[in-house]
Tab-separated table of C-alpha atoms in Angstrom:
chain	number	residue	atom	x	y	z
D	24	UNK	CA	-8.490	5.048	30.399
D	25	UNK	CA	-7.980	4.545	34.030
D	26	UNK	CA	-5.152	6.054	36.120
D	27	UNK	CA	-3.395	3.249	38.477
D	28	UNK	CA	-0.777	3.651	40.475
D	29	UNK	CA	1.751	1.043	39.738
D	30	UNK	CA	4.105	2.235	42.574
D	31	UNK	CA	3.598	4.361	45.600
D	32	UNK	CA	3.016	8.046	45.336
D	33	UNK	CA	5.885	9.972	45.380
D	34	UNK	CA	6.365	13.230	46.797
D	35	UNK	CA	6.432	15.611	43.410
D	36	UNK	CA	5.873	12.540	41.246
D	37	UNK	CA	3.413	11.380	38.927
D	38	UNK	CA	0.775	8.274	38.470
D	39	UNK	CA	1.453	6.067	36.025
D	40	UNK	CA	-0.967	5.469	33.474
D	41	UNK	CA	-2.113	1.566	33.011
D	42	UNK	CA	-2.354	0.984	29.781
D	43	UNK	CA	-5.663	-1.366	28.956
D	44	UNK	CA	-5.244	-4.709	27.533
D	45	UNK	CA	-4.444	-5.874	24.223
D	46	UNK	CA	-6.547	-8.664	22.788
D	47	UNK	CA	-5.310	-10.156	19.214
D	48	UNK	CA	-8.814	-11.665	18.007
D	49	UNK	CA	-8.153	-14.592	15.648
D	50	UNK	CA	-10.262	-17.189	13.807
D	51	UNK	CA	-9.271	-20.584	15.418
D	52	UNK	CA	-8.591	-23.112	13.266
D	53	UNK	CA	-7.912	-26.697	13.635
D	54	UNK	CA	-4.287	-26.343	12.017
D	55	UNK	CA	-1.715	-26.157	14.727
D	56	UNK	CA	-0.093	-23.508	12.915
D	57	UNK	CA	-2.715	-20.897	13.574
D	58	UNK	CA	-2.244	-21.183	17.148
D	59	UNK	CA	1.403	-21.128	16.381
D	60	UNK	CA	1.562	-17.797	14.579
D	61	UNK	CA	-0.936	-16.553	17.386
D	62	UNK	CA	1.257	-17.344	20.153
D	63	UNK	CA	4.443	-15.351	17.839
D	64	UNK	CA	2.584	-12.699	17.834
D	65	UNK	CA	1.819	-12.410	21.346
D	66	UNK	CA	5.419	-13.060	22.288
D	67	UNK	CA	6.598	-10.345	20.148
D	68	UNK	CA	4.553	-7.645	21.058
D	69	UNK	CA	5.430	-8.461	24.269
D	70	UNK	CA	9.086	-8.114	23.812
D	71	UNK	CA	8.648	-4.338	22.237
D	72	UNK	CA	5.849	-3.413	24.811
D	73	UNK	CA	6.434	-5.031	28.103
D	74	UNK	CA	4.286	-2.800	29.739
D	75	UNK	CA	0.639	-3.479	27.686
D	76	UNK	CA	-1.045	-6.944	28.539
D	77	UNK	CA	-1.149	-8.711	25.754
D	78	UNK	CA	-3.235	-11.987	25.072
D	79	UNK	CA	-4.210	-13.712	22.168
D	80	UNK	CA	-8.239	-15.742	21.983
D	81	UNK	CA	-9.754	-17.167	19.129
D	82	UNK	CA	-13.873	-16.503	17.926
D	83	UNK	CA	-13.716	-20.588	17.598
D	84	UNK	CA	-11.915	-24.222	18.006
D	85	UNK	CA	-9.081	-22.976	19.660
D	86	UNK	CA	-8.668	-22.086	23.299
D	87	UNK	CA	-8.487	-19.805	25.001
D	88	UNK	CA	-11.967	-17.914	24.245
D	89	UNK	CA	-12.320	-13.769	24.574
D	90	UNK	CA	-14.343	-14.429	26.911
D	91	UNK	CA	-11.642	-16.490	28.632
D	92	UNK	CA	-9.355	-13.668	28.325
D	93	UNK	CA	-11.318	-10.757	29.321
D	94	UNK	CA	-11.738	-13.346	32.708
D	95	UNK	CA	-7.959	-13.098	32.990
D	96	UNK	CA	-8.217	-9.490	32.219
D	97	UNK	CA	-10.452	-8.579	34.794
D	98	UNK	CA	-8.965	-11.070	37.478
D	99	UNK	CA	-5.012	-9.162	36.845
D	100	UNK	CA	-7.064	-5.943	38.042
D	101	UNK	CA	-6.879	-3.965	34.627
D	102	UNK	CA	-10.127	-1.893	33.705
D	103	UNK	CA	-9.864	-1.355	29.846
D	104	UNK	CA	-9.159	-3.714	26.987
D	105	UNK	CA	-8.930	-2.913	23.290
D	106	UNK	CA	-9.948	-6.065	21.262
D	107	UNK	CA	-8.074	-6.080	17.456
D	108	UNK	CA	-9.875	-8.048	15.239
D	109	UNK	CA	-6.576	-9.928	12.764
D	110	UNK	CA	-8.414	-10.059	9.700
D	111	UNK	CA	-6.152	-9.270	6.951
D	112	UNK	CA	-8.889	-8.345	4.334
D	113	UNK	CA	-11.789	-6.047	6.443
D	114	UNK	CA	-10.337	-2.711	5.989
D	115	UNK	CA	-13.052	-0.786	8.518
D	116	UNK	CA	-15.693	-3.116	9.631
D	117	UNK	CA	-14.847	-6.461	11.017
D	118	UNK	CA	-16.868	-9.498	9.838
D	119	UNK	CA	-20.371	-10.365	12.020
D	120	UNK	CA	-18.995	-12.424	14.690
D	121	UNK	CA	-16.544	-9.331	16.229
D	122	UNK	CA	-20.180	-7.361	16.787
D	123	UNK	CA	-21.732	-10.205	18.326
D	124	UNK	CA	-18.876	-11.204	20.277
D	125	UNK	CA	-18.606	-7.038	21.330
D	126	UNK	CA	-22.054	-7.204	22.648
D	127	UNK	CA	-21.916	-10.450	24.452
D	128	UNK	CA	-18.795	-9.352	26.139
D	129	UNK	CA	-20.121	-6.197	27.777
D	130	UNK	CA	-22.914	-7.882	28.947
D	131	UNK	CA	-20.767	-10.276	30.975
D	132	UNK	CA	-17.968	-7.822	31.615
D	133	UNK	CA	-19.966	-4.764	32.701
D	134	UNK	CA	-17.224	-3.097	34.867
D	135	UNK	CA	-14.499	-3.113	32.132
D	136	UNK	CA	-13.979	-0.828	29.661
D	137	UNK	CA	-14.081	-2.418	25.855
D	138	UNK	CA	-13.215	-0.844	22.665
D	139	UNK	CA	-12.848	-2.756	19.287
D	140	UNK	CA	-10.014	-1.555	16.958
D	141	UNK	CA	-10.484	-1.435	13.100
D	142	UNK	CA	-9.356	-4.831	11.600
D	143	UNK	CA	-5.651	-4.977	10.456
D	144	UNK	CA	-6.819	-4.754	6.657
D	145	UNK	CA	-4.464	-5.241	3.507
D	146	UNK	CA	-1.883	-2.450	4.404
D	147	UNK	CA	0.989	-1.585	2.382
D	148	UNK	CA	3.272	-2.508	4.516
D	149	UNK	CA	1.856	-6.369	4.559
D	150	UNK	CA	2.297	-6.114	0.845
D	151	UNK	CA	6.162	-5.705	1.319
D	152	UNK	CA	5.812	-9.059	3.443
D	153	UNK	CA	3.797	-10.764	1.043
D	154	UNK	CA	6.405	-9.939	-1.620
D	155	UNK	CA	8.956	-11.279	0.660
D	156	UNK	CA	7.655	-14.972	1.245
D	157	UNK	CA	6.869	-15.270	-2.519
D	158	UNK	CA	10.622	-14.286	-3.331
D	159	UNK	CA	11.813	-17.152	-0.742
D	160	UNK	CA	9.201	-19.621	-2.114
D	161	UNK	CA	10.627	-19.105	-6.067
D	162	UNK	CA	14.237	-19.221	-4.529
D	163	UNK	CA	13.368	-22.826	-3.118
D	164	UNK	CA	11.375	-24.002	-6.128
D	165	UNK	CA	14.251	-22.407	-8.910
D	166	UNK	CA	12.267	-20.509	-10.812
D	167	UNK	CA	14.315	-18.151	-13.395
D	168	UNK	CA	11.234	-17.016	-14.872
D	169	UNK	CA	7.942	-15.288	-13.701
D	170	UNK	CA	5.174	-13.803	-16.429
D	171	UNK	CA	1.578	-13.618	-13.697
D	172	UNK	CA	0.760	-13.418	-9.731
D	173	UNK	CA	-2.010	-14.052	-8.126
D	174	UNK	CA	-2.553	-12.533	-4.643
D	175	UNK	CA	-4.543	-14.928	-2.520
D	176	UNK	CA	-6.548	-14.154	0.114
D	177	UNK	CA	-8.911	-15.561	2.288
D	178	UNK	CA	-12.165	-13.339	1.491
D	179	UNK	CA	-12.789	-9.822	-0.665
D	180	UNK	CA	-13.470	-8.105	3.110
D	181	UNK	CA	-15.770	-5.349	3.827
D	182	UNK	CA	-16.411	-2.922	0.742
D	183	UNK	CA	-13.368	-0.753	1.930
D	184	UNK	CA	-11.074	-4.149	2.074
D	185	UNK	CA	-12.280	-5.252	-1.124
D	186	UNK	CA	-11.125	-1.770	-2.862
D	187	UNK	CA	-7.777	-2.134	-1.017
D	188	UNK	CA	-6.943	-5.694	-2.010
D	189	UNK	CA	-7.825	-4.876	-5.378
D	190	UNK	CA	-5.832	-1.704	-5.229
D	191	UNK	CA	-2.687	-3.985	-3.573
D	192	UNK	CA	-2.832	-6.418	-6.673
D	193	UNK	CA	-2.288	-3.281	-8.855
D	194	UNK	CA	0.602	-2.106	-6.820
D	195	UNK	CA	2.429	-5.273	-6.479
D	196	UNK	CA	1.747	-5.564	-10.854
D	197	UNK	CA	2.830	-2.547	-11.190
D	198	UNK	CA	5.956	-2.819	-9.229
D	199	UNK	CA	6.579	-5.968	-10.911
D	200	UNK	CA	5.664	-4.942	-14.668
D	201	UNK	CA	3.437	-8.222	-14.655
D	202	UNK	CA	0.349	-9.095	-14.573
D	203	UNK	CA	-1.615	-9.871	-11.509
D	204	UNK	CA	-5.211	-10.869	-10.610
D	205	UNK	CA	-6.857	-11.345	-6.758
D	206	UNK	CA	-7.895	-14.681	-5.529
D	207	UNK	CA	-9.801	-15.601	-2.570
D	208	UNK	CA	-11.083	-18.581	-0.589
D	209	UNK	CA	-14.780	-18.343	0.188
D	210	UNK	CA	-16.409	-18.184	-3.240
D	211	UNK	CA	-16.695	-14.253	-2.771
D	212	UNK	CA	-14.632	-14.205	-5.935
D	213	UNK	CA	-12.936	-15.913	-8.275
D	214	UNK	CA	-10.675	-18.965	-6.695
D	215	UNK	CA	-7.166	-19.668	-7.033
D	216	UNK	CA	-7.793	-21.865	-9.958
D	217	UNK	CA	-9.989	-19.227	-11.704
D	218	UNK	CA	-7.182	-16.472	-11.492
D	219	UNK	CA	-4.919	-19.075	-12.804
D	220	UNK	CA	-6.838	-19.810	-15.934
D	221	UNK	CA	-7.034	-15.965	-16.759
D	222	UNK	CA	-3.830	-15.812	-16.662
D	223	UNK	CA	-2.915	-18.599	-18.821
D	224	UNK	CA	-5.671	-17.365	-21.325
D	225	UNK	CA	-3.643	-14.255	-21.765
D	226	UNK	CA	-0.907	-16.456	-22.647
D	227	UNK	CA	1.314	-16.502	-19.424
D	228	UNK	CA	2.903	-19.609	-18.161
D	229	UNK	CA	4.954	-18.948	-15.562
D	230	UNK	CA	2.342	-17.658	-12.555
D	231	UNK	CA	3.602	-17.252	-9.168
D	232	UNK	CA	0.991	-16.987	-5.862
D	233	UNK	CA	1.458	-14.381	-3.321
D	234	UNK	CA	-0.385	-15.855	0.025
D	235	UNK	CA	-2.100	-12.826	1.851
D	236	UNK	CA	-3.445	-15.468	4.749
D	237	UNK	CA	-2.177	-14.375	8.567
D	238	UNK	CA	-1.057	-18.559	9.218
D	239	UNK	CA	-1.551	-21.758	7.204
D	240	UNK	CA	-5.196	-22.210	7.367
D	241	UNK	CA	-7.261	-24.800	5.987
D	242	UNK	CA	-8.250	-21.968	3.436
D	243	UNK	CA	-4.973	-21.341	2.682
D	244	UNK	CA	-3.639	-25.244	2.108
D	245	UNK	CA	-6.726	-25.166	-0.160
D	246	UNK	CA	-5.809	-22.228	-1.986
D	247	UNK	CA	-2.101	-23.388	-2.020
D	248	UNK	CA	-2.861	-27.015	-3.600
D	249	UNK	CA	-5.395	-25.560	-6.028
D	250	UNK	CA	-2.727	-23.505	-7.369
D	251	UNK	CA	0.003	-26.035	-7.624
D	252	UNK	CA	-2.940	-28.412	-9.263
D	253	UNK	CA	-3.130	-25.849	-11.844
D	254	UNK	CA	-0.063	-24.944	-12.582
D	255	UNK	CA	1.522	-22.053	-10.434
D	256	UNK	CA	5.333	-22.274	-10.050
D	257	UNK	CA	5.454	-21.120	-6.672
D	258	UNK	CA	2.984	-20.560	-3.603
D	259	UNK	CA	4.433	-18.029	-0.747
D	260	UNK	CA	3.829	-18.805	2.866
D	261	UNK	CA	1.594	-16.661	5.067
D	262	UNK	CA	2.131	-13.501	6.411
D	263	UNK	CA	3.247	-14.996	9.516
D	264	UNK	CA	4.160	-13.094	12.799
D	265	UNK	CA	6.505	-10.525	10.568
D	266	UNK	CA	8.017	-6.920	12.276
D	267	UNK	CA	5.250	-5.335	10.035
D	268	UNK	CA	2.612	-7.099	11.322
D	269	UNK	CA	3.687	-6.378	15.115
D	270	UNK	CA	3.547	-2.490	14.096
D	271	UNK	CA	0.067	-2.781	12.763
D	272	UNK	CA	-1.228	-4.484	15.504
D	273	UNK	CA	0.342	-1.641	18.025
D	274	UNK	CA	-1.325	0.971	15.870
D	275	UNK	CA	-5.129	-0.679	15.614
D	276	UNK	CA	-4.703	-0.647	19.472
D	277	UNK	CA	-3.083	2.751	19.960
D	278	UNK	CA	-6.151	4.218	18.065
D	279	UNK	CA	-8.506	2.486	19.615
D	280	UNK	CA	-7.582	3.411	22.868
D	281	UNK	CA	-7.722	6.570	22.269
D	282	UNK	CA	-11.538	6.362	22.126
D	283	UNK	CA	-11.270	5.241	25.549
D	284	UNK	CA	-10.091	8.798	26.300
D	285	UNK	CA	-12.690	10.149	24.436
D	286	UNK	CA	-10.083	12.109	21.579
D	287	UNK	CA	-11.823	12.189	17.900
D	288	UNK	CA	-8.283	11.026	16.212
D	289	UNK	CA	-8.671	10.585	12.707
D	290	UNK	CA	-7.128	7.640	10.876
D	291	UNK	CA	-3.886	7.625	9.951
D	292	UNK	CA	-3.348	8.740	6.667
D	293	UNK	CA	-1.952	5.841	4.832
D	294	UNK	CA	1.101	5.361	2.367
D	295	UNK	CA	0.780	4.499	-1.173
D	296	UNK	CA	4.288	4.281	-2.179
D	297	UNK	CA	5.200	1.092	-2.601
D	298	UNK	CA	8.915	0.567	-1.054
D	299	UNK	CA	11.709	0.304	-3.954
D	300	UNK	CA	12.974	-3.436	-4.467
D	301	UNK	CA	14.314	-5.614	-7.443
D	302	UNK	CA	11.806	-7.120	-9.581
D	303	UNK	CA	10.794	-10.775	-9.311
D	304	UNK	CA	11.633	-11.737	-13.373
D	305	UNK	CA	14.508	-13.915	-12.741
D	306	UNK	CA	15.010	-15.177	-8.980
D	307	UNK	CA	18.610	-16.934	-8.474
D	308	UNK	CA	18.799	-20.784	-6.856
């Protein structure tokens, strides 16, 4: 991590460090709201930490590229950047196209400094989030009663994700006292529709759909008209740009920055303890 002077020296003083660029790395997507959620995001980290760089690029469809923002990077006069992959389900590896776009990017960008944070991954904290937009979306549809959820999410992940999601959908039953299966979107696993018809095989009727998506995808309007095809009562919005989400971003980066300095942190040790809040069985209009 590079020390810059961001003011001149001053007699008994000290440097201040620059901190190196953040870089949100999102799938681009030809839904508006994707680029919606990614500009949020950007905005809001920017709010609580002025002082970091922040920019947002997208692996595909939507402008502006990484490599288009490590251009801007460079050109501001910054050194380092730490690239956070905002994939909801890989846990410790990010999917093929981070590595590829990793190696491409220090080839071009030989003079600056890259590191590449672990993915955001299906934290407990998102969970909290997730259980938020389903309560709003059973408030607007007036549902009084609730018997199966299905968490949907785009893909199972890496192998680490996978466990995690799996280990979230347990959680979030548990809380809940109800049943409550995973779902994703890229054949991985079983779809929306197949979680659906477990359910209703074990006799429940009234099956709610927790969205684990970061914005409104195509996957996730897929997912979300599957479900109401087959029967679900309710389908929660994404993520979004939540608080929570703005806190896990800031942490991928802190860590990975780190490396720049060269410090062997371990990973944070992470929370099971799922925050206390009123079940979903009966949801008031």
């Amino acid at each position: 991590m590079s020390l810059q002077a961001t003011s001149p020296p001053v007699p008994g003083g000290r440097q201040h460090m620059a901190a190196p660029a953040l870089v949100m790395v999102t799938r681009g997507s030809s839904e508006p709201s994707v680029a919606q959620i990614a500009h949020q995001l950007r905005q809001g980290i920017r709010s609580i930490r002025p002082e970091i760089q922040t920019h947002s690029a997208f692996i595909d469809q939507n402008p502006p590229s990484v490599s288009q923002v490590l251009d801007q990077v460079v050109a501001s006069g910054a050194h380092e950047a730490a690239l956070v992959p905002m994939q909801l389900t890989h846990a410790v590896d990010g999917s093929l196209p981070m590595a590829e776009l990793m190696d491409k990017a220090r080839v071009r960008f030989p003079g600056l400094r890259l590191t590449l944070s672990r993915p955001l991954g299906p934290e407990l904290s998102l969970l909290t989030v997730l259980d938020q937009r389903l309560r709003t979306a059973l408030s607007q549809a007036r549902c009084l009663e609730l018997d199966g959820l299905v968490l949907s999410a785009p893909c199972a992940g890496d192998v680490r994700g996978s466990a995690l999601l799996a280990r979230r959908a347990r959680q979030w039953s548990t809380h809940h006292r109800l049943p409550c299966l995973t779902a994703v979107a890229d054949d991985t696993g079983p779809s929306v529709a197949q979680a659906i018809m477990s359910l209703r095989a074990q006799g429940r009727r009234h099956i709610a759909v927790g969205s684990f998506f970061l914005a409104s995808d195509e996957d996730y309007h897929t997912q979300s008209d599957l479900a109401f095809r087959y029967g679900a009562v309710a389908v929660s919005d994404p993520i979004g740009a939540a608080r929570e989400l703005y806190d896990l971003v800031l942490a991928r980066y802190a860590f990975a920055a780190m490396d720049l300095l060269d410090f062997g942190f371990a990973e944070e040790a992470e929370d099971e303890e799922m925050p206390p809040a009123p079940h979903l069985h009966v949801v008031s209009a």
